[in-house]
PDB file of C-alpha atoms and ligand atoms in Angstrom:
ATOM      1  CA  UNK A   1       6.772  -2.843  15.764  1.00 76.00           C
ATOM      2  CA  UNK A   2       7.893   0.532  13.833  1.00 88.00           C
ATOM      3  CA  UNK A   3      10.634   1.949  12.922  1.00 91.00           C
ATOM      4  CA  UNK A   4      11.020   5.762  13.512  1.00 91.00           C
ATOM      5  CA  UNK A   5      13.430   6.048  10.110  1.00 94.00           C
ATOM      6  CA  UNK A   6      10.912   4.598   7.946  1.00 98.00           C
ATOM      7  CA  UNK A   7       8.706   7.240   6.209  1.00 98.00           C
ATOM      8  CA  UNK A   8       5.442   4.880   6.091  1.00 98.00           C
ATOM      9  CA  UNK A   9       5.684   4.237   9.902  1.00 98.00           C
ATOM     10  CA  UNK A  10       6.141   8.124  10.429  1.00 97.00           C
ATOM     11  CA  UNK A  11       2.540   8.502   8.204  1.00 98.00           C
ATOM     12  CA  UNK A  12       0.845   6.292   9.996  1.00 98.00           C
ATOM     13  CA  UNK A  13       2.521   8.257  13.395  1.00 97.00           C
ATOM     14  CA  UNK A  14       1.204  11.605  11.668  1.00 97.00           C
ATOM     15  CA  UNK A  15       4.880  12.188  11.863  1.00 97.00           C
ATOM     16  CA  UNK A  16       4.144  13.274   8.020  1.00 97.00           C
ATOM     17  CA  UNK A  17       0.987  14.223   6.732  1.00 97.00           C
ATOM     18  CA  UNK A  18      -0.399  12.353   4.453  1.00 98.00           C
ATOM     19  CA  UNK A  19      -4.034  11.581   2.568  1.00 98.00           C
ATOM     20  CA  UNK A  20      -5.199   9.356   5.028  1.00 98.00           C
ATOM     21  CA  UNK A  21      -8.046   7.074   2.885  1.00 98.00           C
ATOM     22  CA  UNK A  22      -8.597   4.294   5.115  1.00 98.00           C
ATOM     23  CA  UNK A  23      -7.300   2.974   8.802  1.00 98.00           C
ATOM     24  CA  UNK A  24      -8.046   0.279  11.212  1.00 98.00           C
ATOM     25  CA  UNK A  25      -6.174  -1.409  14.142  1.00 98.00           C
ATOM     26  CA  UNK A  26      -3.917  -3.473  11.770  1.00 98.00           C
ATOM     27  CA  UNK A  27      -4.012  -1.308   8.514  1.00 98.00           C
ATOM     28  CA  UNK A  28      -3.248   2.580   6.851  1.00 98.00           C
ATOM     29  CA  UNK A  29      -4.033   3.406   3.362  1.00 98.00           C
ATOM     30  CA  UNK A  30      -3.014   6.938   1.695  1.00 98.00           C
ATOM     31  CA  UNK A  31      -2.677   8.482  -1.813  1.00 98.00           C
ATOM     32  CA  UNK A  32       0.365   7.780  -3.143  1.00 98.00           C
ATOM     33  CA  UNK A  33       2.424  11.385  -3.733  1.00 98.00           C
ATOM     34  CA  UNK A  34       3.102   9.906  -6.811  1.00 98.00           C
ATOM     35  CA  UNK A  35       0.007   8.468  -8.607  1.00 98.00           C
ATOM     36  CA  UNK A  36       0.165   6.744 -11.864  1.00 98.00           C
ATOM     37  CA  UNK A  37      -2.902   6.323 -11.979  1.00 98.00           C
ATOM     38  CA  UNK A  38      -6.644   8.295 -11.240  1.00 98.00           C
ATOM     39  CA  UNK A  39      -6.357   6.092  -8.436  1.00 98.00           C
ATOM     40  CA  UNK A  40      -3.357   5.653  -6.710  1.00 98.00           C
ATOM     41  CA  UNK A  41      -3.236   4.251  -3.367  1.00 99.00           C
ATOM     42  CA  UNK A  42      -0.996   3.057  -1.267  1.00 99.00           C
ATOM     43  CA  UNK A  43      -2.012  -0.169   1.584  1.00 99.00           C
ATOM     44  CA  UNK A  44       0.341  -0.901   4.782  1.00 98.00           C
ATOM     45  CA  UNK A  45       0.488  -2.913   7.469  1.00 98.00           C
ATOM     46  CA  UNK A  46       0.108  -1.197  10.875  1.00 98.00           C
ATOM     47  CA  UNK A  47       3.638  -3.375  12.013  1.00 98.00           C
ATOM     48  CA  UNK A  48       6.760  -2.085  10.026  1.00 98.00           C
ATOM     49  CA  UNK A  49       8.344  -4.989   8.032  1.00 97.00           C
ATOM     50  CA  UNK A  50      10.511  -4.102   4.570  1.00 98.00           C
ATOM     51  CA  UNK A  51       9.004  -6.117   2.095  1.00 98.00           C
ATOM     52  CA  UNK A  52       7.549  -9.356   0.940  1.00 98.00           C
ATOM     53  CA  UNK A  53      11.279 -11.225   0.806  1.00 98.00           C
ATOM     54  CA  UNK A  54      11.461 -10.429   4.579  1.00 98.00           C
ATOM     55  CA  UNK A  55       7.759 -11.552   5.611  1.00 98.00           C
ATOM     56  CA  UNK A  56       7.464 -14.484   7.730  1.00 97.00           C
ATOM     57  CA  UNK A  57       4.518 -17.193   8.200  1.00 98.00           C
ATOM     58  CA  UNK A  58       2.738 -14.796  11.083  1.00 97.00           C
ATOM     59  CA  UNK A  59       2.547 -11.704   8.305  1.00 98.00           C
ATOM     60  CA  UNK A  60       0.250 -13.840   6.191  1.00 98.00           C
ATOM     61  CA  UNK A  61      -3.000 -12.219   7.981  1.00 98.00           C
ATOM     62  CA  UNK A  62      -1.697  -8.713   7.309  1.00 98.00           C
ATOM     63  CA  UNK A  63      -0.390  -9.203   3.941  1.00 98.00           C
ATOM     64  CA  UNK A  64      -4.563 -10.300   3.210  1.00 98.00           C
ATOM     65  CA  UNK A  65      -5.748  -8.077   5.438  1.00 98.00           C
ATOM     66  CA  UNK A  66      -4.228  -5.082   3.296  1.00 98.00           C
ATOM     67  CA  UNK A  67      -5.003  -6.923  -0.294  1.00 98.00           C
ATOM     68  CA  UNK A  68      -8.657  -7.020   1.440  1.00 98.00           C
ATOM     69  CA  UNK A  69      -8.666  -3.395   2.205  1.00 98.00           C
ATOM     70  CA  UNK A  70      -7.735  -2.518  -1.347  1.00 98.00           C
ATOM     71  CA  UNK A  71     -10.653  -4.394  -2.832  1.00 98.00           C
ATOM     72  CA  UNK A  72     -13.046  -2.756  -0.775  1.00 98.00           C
ATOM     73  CA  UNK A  73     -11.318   0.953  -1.357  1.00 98.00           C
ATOM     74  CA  UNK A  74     -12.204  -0.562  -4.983  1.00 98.00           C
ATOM     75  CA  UNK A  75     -15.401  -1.187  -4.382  1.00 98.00           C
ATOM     76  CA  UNK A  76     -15.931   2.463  -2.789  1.00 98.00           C
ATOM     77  CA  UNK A  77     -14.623   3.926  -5.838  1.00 98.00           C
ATOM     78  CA  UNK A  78     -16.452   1.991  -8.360  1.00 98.00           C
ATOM     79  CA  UNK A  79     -12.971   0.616 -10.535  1.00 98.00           C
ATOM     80  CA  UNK A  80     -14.633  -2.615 -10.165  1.00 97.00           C
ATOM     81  CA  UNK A  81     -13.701  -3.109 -13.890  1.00 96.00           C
ATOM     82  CA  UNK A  82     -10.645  -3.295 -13.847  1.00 97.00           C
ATOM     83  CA  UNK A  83      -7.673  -2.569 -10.917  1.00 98.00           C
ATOM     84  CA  UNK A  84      -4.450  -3.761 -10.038  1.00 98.00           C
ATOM     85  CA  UNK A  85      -2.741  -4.754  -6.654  1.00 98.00           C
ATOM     86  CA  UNK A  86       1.198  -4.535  -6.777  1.00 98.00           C
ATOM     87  CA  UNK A  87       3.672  -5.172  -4.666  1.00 98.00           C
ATOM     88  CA  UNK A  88       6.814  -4.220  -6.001  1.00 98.00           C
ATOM     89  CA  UNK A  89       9.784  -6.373  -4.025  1.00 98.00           C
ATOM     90  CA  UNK A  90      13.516  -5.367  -3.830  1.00 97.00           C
ATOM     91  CA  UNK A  91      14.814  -2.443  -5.966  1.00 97.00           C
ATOM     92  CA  UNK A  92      15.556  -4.577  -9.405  1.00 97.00           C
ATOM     93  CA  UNK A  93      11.549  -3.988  -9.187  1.00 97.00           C
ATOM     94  CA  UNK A  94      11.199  -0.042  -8.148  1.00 96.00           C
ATOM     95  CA  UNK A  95      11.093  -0.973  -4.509  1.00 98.00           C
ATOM     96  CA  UNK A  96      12.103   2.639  -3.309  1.00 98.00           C
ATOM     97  CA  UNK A  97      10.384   2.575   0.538  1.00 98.00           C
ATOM     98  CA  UNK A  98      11.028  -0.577   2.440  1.00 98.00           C
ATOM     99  CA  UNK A  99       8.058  -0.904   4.826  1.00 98.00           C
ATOM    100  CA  UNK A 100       5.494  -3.422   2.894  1.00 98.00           C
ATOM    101  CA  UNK A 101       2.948  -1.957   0.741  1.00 98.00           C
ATOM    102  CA  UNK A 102       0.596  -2.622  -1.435  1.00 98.00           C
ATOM    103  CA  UNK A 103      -0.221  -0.482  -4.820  1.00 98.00           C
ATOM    104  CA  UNK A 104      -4.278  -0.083  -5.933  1.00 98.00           C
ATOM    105  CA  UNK A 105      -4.322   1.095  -9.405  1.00 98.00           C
ATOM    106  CA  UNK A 106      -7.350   1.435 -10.819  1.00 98.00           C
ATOM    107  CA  UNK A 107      -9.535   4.116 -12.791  1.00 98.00           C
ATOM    108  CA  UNK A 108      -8.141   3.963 -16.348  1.00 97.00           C
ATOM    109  CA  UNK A 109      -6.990   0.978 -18.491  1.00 96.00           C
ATOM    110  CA  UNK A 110      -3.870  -0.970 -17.020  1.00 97.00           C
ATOM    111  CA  UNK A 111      -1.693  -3.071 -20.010  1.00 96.00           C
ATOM    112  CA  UNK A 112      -0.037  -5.919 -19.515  1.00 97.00           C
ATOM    113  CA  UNK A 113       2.713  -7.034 -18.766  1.00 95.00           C
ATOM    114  CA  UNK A 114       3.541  -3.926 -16.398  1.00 92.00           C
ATOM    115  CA  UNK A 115       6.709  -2.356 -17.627  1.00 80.00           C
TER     116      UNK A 115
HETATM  117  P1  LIG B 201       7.699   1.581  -4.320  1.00 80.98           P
HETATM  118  O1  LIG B 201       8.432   2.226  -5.471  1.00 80.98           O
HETATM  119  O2  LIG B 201       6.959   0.330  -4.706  1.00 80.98           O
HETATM  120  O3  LIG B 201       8.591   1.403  -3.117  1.00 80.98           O
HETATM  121  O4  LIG B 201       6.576   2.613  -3.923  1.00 80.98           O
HETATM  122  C1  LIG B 201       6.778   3.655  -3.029  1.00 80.98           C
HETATM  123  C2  LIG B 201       5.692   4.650  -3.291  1.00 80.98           C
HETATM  124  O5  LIG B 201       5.615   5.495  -2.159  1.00 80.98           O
HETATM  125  C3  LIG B 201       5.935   5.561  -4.485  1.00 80.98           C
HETATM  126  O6  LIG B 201       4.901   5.321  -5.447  1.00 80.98           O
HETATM  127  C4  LIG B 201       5.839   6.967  -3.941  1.00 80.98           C
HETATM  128  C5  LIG B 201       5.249   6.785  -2.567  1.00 80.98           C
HETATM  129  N1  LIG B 201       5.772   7.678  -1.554  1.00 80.98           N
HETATM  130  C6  LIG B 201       7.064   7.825  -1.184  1.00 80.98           C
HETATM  131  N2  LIG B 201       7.174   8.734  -0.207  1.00 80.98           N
HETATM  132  C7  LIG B 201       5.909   9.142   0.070  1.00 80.98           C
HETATM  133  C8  LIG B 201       5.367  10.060   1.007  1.00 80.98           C
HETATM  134  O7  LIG B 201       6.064  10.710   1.799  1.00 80.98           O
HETATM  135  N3  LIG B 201       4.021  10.241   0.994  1.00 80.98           N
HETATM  136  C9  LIG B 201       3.214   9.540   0.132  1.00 80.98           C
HETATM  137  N4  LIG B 201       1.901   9.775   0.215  1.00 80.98           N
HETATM  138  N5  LIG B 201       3.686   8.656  -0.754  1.00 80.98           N
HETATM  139  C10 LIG B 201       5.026   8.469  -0.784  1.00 80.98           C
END
């Protein structure tokens, strides 16, 4: 269910503090350490799994249930207008932590495509 080498299960253990911004029996959400945006935030499942290439058919409620967290953190800080969910998968794409998660970037004008 976690993995004690993986830096997002030890921040949901409080193995590692963190910015805790939202939590319930399935889901964490924290500021990112390294925000690229005014509002950086980082979703995870509760159950360590690396990525979206490794998910199987019984992830599909978490994967929602943290897309679904990250519109309502939206909602709670009014980027309504305009925010992105990413997930970035494998390291070609900047995957750097390998316990799923889910970007919100919001509070400033996003371009596309993403670099
Ligand atoms: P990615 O590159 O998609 O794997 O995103 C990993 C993100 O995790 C990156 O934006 C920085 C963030 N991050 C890495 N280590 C920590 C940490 O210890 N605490 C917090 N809050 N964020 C972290």
């Amino acid at each position: 269910m976690s993995d004690p080498k993986c830096i997002f299960c030890r921040i949901i253990a409080a193995d590692i503090p963190t910015k805790k911004v939202y939590e319930d029996d399935h889901v964490f959400a924290f500021e990112d350490t390294n925000p690229q945006a005014p509002t950086h935030v980082l979703i995870i499942p509760k159950k360590h799994f690396a990525g979206l290439k490794e998910a199987e058919a019984g992830d599909a409620e978490l994967i929602g249930r943290c897309h679904l967290a990250a519109a309502q953190i939206a909602r709670e800080r009014k980027i309504e207008q305009g925010y992105r969910t990413v997930l970035n998968v494998g390291p070609g794409a900047g995957q750097s932590v390998f316990h799923l998660h889910v970007h919100l970037l919001g509070g400033r004008p996003l371009t596309w495509p993403p670099g």
